[in-house]
CSV table of C-alpha atoms in Angstrom, one decimal:
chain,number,residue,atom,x,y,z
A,1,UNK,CA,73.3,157.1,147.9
A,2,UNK,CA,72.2,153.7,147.7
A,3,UNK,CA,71.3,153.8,144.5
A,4,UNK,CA,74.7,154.9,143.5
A,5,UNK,CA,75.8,152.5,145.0
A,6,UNK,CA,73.9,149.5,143.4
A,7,UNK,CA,74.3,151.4,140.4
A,8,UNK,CA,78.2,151.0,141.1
A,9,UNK,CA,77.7,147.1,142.0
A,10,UNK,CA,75.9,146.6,138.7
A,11,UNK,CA,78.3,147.6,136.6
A,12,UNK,CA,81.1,146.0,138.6
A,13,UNK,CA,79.3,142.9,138.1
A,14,UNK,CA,79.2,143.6,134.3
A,15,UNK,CA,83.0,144.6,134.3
A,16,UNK,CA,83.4,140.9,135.1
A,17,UNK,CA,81.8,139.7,133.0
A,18,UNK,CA,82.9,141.3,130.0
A,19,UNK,CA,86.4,140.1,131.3
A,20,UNK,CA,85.3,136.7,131.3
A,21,UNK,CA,84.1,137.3,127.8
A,22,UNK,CA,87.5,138.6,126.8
A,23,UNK,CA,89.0,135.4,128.2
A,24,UNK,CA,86.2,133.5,126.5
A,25,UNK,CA,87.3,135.0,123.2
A,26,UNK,CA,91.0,135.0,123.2
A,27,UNK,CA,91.3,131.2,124.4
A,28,UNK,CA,89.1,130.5,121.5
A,29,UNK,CA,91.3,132.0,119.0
A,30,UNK,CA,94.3,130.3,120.4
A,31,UNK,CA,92.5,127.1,120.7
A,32,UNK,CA,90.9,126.9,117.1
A,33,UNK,CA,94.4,128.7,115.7
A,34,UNK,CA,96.2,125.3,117.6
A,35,UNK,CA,94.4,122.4,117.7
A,36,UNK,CA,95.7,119.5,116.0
A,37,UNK,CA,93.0,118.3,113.2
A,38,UNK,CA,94.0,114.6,113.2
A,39,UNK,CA,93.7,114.4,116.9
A,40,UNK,CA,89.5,116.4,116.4
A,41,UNK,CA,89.1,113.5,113.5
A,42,UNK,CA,89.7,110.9,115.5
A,43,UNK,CA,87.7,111.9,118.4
A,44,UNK,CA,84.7,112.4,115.9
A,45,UNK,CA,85.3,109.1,115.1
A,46,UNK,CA,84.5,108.0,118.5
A,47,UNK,CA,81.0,109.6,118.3
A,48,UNK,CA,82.1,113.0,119.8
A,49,UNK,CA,79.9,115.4,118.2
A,50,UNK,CA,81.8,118.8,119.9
A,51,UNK,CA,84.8,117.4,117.9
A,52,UNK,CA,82.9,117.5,114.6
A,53,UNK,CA,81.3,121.2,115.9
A,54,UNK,CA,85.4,122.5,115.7
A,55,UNK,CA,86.6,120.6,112.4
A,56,UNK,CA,83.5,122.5,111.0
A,57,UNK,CA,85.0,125.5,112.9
A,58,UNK,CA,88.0,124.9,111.0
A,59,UNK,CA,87.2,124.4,107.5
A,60,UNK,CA,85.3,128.2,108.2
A,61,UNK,CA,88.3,129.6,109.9
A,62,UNK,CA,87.7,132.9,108.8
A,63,UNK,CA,83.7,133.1,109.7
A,64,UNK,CA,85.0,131.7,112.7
A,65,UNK,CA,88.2,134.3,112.8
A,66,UNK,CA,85.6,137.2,112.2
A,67,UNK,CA,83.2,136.5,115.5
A,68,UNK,CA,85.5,136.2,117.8
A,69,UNK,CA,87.5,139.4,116.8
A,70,UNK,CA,84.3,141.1,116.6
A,71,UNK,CA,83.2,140.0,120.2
A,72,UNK,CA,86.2,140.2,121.6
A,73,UNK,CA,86.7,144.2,120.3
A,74,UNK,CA,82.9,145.2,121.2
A,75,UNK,CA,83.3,143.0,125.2
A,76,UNK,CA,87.2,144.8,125.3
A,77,UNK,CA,85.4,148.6,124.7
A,78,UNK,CA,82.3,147.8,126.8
A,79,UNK,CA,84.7,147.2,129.4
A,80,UNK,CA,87.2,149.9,129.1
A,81,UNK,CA,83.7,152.1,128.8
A,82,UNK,CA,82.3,151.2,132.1
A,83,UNK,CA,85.4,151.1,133.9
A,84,UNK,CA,86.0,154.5,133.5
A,85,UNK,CA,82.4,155.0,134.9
A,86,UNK,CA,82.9,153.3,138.0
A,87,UNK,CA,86.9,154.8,138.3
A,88,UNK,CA,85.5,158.2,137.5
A,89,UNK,CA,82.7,157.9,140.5
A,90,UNK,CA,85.5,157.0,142.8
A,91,UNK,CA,88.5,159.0,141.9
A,92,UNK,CA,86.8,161.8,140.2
A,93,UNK,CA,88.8,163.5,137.5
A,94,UNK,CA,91.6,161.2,137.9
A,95,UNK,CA,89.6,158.4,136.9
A,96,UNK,CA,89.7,158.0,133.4
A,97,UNK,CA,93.7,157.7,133.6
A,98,UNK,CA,93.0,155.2,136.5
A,99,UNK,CA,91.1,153.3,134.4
A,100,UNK,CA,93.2,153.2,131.5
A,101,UNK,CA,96.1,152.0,133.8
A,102,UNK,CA,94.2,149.2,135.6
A,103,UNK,CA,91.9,147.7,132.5
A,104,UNK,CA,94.8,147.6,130.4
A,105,UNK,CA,96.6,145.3,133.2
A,106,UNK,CA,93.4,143.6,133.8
A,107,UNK,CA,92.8,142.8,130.4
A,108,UNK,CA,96.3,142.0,129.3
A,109,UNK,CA,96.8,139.7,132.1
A,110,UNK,CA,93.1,137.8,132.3
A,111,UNK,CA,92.1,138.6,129.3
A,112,UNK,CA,94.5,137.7,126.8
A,113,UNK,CA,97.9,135.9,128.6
A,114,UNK,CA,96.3,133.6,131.2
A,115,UNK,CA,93.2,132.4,128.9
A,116,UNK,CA,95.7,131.8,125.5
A,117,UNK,CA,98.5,130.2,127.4
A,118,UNK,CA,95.8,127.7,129.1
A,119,UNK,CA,94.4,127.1,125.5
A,120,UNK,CA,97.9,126.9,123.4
A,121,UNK,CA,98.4,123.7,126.6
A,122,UNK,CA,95.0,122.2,125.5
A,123,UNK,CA,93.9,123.5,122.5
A,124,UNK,CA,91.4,120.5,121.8
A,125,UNK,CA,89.9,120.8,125.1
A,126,UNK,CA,89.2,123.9,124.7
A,127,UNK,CA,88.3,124.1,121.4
A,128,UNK,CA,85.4,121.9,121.9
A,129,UNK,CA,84.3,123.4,125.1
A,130,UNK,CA,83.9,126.5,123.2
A,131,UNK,CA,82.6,125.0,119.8
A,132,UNK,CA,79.0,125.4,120.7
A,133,UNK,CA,79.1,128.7,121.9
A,134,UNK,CA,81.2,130.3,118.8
A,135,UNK,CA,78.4,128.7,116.7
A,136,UNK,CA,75.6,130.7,118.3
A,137,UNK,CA,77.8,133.8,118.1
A,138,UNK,CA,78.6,133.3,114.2
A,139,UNK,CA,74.6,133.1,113.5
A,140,UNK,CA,74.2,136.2,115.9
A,141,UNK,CA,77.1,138.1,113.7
A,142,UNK,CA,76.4,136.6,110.1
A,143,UNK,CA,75.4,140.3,108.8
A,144,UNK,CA,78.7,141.5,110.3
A,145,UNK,CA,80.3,138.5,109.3
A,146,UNK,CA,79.0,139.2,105.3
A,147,UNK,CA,80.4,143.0,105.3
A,148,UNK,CA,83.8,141.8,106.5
A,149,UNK,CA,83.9,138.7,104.4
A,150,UNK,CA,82.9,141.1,101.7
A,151,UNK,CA,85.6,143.5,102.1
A,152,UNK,CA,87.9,140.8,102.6
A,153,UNK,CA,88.0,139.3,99.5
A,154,UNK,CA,88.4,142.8,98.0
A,155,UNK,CA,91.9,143.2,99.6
A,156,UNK,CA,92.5,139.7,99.0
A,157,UNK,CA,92.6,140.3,95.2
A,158,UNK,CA,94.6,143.5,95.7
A,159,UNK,CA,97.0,142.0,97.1
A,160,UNK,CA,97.4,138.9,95.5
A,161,UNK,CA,100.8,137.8,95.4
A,162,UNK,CA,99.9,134.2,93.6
A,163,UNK,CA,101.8,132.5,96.6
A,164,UNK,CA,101.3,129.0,97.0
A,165,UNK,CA,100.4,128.3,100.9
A,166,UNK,CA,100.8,124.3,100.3
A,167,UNK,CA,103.2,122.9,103.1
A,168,UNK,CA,106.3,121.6,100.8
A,169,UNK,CA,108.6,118.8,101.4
A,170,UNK,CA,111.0,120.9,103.5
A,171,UNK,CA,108.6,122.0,105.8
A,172,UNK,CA,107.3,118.7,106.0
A,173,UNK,CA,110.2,117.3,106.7
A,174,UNK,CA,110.8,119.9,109.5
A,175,UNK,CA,107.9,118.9,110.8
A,176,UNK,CA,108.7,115.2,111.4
A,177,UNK,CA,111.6,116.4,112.8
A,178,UNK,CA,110.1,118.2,115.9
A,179,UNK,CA,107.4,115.6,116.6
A,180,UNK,CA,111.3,113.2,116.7
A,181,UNK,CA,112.2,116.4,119.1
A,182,UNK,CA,109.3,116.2,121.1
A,183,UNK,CA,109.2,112.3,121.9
A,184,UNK,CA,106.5,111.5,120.3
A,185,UNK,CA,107.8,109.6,117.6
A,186,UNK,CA,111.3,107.4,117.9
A,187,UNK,CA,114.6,108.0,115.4
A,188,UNK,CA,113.4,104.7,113.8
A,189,UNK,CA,109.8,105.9,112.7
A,190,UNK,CA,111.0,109.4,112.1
A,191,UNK,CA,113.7,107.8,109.6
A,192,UNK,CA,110.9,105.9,107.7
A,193,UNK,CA,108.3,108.9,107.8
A,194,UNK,CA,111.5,110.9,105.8
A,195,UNK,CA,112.0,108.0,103.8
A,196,UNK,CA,108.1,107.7,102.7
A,197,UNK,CA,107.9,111.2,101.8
A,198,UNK,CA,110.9,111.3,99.9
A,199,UNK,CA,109.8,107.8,97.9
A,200,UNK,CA,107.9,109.4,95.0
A,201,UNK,CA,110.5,112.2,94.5
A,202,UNK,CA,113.2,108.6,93.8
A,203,UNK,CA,114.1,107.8,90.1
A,204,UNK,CA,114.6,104.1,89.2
A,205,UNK,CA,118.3,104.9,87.2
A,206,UNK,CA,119.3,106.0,91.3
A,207,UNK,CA,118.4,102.9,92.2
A,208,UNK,CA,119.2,100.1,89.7
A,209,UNK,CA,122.1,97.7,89.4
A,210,UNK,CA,124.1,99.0,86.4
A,211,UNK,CA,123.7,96.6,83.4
A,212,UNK,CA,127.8,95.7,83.7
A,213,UNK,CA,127.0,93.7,87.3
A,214,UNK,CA,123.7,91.6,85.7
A,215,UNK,CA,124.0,88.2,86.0
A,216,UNK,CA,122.1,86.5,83.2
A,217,UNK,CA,122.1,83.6,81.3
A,218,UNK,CA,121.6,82.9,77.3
A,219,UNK,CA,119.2,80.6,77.0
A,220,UNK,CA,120.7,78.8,74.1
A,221,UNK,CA,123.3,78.0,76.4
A,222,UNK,CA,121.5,75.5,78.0
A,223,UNK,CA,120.9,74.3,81.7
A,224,UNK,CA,124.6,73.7,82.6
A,225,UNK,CA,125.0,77.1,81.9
A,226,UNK,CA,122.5,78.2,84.1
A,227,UNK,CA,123.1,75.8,87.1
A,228,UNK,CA,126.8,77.2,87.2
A,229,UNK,CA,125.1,80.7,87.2
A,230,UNK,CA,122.6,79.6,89.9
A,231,UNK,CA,125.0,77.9,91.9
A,232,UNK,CA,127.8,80.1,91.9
A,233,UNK,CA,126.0,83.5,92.8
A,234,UNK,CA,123.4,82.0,94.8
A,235,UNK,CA,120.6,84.5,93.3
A,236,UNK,CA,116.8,83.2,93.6
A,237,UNK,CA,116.2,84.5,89.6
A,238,UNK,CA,118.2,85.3,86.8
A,239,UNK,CA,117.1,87.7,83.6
A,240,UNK,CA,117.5,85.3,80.5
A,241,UNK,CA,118.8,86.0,77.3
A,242,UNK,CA,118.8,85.0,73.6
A,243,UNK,CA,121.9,85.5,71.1
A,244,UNK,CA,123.1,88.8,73.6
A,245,UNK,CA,122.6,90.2,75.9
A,246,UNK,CA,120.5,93.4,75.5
A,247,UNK,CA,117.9,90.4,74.1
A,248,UNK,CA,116.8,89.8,77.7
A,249,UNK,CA,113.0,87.6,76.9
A,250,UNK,CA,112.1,86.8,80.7
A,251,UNK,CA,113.2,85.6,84.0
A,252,UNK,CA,113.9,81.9,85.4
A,253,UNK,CA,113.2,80.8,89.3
A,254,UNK,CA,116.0,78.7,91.1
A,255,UNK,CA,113.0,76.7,92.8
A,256,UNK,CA,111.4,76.1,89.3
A,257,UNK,CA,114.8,75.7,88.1
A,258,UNK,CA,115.7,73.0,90.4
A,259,UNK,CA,112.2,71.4,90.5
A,260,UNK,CA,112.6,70.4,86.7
A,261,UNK,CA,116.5,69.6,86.5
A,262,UNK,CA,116.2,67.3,89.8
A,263,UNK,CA,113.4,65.3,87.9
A,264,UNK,CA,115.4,66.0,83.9
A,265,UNK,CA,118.1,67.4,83.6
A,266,UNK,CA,117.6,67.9,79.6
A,267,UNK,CA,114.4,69.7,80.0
A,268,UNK,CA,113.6,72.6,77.5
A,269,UNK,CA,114.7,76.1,79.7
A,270,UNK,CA,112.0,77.6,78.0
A,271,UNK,CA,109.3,75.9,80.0
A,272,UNK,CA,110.1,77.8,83.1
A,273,UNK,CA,110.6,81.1,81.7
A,274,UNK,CA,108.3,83.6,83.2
A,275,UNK,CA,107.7,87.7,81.9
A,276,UNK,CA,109.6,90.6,83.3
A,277,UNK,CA,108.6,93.8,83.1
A,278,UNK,CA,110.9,96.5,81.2
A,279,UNK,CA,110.7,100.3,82.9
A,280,UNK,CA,112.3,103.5,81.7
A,281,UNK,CA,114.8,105.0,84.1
A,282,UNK,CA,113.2,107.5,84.7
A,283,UNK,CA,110.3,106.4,86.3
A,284,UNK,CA,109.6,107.1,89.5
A,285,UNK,CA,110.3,103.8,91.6
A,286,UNK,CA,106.4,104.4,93.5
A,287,UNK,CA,105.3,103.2,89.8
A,288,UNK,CA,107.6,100.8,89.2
A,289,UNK,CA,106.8,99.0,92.5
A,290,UNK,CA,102.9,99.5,91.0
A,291,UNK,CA,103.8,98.0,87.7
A,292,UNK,CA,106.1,95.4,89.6
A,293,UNK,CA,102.9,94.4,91.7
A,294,UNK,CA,100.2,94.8,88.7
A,295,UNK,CA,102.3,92.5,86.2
A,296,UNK,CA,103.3,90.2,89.3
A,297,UNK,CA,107.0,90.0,88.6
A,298,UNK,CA,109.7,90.9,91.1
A,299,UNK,CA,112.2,92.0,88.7
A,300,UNK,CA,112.2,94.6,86.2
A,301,UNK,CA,114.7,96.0,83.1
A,302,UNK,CA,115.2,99.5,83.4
A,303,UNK,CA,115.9,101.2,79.4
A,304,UNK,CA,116.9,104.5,78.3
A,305,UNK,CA,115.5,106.5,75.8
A,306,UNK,CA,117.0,104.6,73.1
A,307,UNK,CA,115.9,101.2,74.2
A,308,UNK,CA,119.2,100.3,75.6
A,309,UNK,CA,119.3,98.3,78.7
A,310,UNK,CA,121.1,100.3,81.8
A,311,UNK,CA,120.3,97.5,84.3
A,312,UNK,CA,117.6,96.0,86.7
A,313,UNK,CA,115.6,96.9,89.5
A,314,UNK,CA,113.9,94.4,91.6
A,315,UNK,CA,110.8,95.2,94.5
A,316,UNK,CA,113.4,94.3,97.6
A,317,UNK,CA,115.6,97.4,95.6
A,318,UNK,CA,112.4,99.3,96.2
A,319,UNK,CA,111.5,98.4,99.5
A,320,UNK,CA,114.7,98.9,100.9
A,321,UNK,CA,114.4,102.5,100.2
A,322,UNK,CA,111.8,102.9,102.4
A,323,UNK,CA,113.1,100.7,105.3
A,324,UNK,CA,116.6,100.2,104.8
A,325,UNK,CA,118.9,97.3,103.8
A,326,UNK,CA,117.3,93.6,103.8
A,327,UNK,CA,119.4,90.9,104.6
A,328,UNK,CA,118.2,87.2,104.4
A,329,UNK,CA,120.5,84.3,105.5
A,330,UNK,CA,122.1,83.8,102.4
A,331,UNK,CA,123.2,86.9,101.7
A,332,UNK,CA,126.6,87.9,102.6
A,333,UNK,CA,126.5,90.9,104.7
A,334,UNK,CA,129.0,93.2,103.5
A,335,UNK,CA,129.5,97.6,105.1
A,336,UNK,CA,129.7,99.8,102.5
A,337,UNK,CA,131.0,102.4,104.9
A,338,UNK,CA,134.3,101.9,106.9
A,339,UNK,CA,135.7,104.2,109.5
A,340,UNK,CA,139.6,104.2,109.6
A,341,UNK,CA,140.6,107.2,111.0
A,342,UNK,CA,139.5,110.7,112.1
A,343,UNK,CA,137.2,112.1,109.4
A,344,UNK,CA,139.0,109.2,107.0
A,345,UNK,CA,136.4,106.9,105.5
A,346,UNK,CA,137.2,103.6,103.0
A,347,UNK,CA,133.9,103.6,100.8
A,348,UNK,CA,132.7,100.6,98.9
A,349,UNK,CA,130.8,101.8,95.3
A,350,UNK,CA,130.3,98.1,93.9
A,351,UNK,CA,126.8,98.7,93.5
A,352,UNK,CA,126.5,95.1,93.0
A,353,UNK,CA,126.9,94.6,96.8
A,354,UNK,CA,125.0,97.3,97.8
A,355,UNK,CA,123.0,100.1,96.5
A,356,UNK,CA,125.2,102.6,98.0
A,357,UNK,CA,124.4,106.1,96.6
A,358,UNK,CA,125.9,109.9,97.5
A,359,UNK,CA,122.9,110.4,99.7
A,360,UNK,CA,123.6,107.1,101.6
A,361,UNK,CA,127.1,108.4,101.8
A,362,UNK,CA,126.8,112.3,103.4
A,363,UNK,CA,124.1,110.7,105.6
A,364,UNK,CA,126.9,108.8,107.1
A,365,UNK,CA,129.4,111.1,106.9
A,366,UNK,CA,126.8,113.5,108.8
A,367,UNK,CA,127.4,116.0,105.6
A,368,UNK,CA,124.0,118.2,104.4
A,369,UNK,CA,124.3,117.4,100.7
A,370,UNK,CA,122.2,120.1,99.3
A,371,UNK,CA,125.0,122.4,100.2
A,372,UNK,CA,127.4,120.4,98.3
A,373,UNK,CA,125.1,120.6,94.9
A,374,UNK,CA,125.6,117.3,93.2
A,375,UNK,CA,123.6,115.9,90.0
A,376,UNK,CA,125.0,112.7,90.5
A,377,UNK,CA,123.6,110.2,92.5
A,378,UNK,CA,126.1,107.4,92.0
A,379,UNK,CA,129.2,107.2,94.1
A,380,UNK,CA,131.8,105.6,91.5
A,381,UNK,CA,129.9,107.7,88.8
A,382,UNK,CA,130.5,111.2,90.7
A,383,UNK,CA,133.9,109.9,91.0
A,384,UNK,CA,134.6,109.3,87.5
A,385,UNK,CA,132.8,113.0,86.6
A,386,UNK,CA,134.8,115.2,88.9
A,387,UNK,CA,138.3,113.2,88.1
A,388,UNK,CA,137.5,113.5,84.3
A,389,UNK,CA,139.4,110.6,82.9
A,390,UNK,CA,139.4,107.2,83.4
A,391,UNK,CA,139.7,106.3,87.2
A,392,UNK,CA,143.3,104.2,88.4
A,393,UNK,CA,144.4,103.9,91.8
A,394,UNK,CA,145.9,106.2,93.5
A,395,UNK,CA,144.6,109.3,91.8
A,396,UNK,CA,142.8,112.0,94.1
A,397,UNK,CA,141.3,115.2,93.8
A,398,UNK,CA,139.4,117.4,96.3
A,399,UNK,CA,135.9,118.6,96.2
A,400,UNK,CA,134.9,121.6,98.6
A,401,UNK,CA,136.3,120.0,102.1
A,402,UNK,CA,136.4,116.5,100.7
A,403,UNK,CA,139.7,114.7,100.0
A,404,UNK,CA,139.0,112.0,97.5
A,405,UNK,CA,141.7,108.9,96.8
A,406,UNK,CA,140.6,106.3,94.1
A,407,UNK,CA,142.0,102.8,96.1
A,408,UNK,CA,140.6,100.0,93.9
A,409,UNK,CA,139.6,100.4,90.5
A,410,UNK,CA,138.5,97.0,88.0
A,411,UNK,CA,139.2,98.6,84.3
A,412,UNK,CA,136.9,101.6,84.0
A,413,UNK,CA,135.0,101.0,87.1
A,414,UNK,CA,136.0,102.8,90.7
A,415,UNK,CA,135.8,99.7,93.5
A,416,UNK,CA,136.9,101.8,96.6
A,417,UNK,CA,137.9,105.5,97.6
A,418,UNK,CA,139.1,106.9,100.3
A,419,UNK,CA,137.4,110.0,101.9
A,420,UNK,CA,139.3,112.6,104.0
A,421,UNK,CA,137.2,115.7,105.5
A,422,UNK,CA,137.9,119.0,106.4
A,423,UNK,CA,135.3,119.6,109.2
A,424,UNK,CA,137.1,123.1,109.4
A,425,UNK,CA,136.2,124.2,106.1
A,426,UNK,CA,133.2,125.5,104.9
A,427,UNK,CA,131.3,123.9,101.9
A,428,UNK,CA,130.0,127.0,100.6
């Protein structure tokens, strides 16, 4: 009897153990499955050689994957095994259905929910507590690892689909989002991760000042021309040009404008004329801020395909589409967007005093502007296309739930429209 009995104690013993295992196992999975890579990078950076144990984890997941399925499934029917053992000793026929009832609890409850819900809180913790361990295990299991990996790869080409598993844009941008939702991050540094991942994707000819608001000045004009230019638009460099204007052969300072005139005021403009570069439109504005910075200019002409000039770009265009509008002292600071009723906006499109675009304006007007499909990124020049004749004032016309009315036109050119939206209506 005593023996039964020890016998009975034994594999009790065992029973928790081989629940422990289970636990050890699921929380693993969860952990490795979880754990944040740039957090384990820059622990290993600090020396923490458990750290570097899981990224190498990591970049194995599925050797990784493989032990602890394989562990967990032989400790799981070990268990259920002996259970029924010790079940059947004490309740006889009715033990294996006693068994089956209480291991499936037991395991359910310690050995999946309790261990992965601790290891989803602190993946990293965990994943390093356990590193060591699953590295033993993955030598012990490498011929059982090889068969499965084998197999593997032989449903793997079966059933191939081709589908890329890159994270795009979208999801990326999603994923800033939740960080915002989670506190970890502000609005502020949210809005300038979005703006950084969508900088490459930007095309100079969305960003430039047309070619009909550059202020330049023909060099054969001489330096009265170009200290009325200076002086009466207050810019810090002006394109220069020779005979007309689509002859644009540099740039000209104020400071080294000034400099000279203060000291002669007959000196040759062609002593302080300095490079610019010339860009096509479109380029994307990440390498025209690189060919900005290589040639050391802060200006550049932006060409089509036909060598026609379609305006300028400068780096403060560039930068301010990763940080927003920069205003210096000078500069008079002037809303594109105004407010004057309910769901009634007055919108500015002189580019020349902003570069307002259709994105700047639905991100005001709190519209999603994929749904409203537009091509054009202009605000006067989407105008123009959906009216379909010359702009004047007072002509409208409505687009999906927006109510658009042209109030200020200069010739060909829309100044100012008026917005009305229909928050009732669906755009699609």
């Amino acid at each position: 009897m005593d023996t039964i009995s020890n016998s009975i104690t034994g594999l009790s013993f065992t029973l928790f153990v081989l629940i422990c295992l289970s636990a050890f196992f699921s929380s693993s999975e969860t952990a490795l499955s979880s754990c944040s890579k740039i957090r384990l990078k820059n622990i290993a950076k600090t020396g923490n050689k458990k750290a570097v144990k899981v990224l190498t984890l990591i970049e194995d997941f599925d050797n990784a994957l493989s032990t602890i399925l394989i562990g967990n499934n032989v400790v799981n029917i070990a268990a259920a095994s002996i259970a029924t053992v010790v079940f059947t000793a004490f309740f006889g026929s009715s033990g294996l259905a006693v068994a089956t009832i209480v291991m499936t609890i037991i395991v359910l409850i310690f050995g999946e929910i309790l261990p992965k819900s601790f290891a989803k809180d602190r993946p990293e913790i965990f994943a390093m507590w356990c590193a060591p361990y699953l590295h033993f295990l993955i030598v012990v299991f490498t011929p059982l690892n090889i068969i499965f990996k084998l197999m593997k790869e032989q449903f793997r080409n079966f059933f191939n689909t081709g589908e890329h598993r890159g994270i795009t844009e979208d999801e990326l941008m999603i994923m800033v989002d939740e960080v915002e939702n989670e506190g970890a991050i502000n609005k502020q540094d949210s809005e300038l991760i979005k703006s950084a991942i969508e900088f490459s994707d930007i095309r100079v000819k969305e960003i430039l000042t047309p070619r009909v608001d550059i202020v330049s000045v023909d060099i054969n004009e001489g330096n009265a021309a170009a200290l009325k230019t200076f002086t009466t638009h207050g810019f810090s460099r002006l394109p220069v040009y020779k005979e007309n204007e689509d002859q644009i052969i540099g740039i000209i300072h104020a400071k080294d404008f000034f400099s000279h005139y203060i000291n002669n005021q007959n000196f040759r403009l062609e002593r302080i004329v300095k490079n610019i570069a010339f860009v096509h439109s479109s380029t994307k504005i990440s390498l025209v801020l690189k060919t900005l910075q290589d040639a050391k200019v802060e200006m550049a002409i932006v060409i089509d395909s036909y060598g026609a000039i379609r305006g300028l770009v400068t780096t403060e265009d560039i930068v301010e589409e990763l940080v927003g509008e920069i205003w210096d002292e000078h500069d008079k600071i002037i809303s594109t967007f105004h407010e004057i009723g309910k769901d009634k906006y007055l919108i500015s499109c002189n580019s020349n005093l902003q570069n307002a675009n259709l994105h700047d304006l639905f991100k005001y007007l709190k519209l999603d502007i994929d749904q409203y499909k537009l091509e054009n990124n202009s605000i006067s020049g989407w105008v123009v296309e959906t009216l379909g004749e010359i702009p004047h004032k007072g002509d409208d016309f409505t687009y999906r739930n927006l109510h658009v009315t042209i109030n200020k036109t200069n010739m060909h050119r829309v100044l100012e429209i008026i917005v009305d939206i229909d928050r009732s209506q669906k755009t699609e």
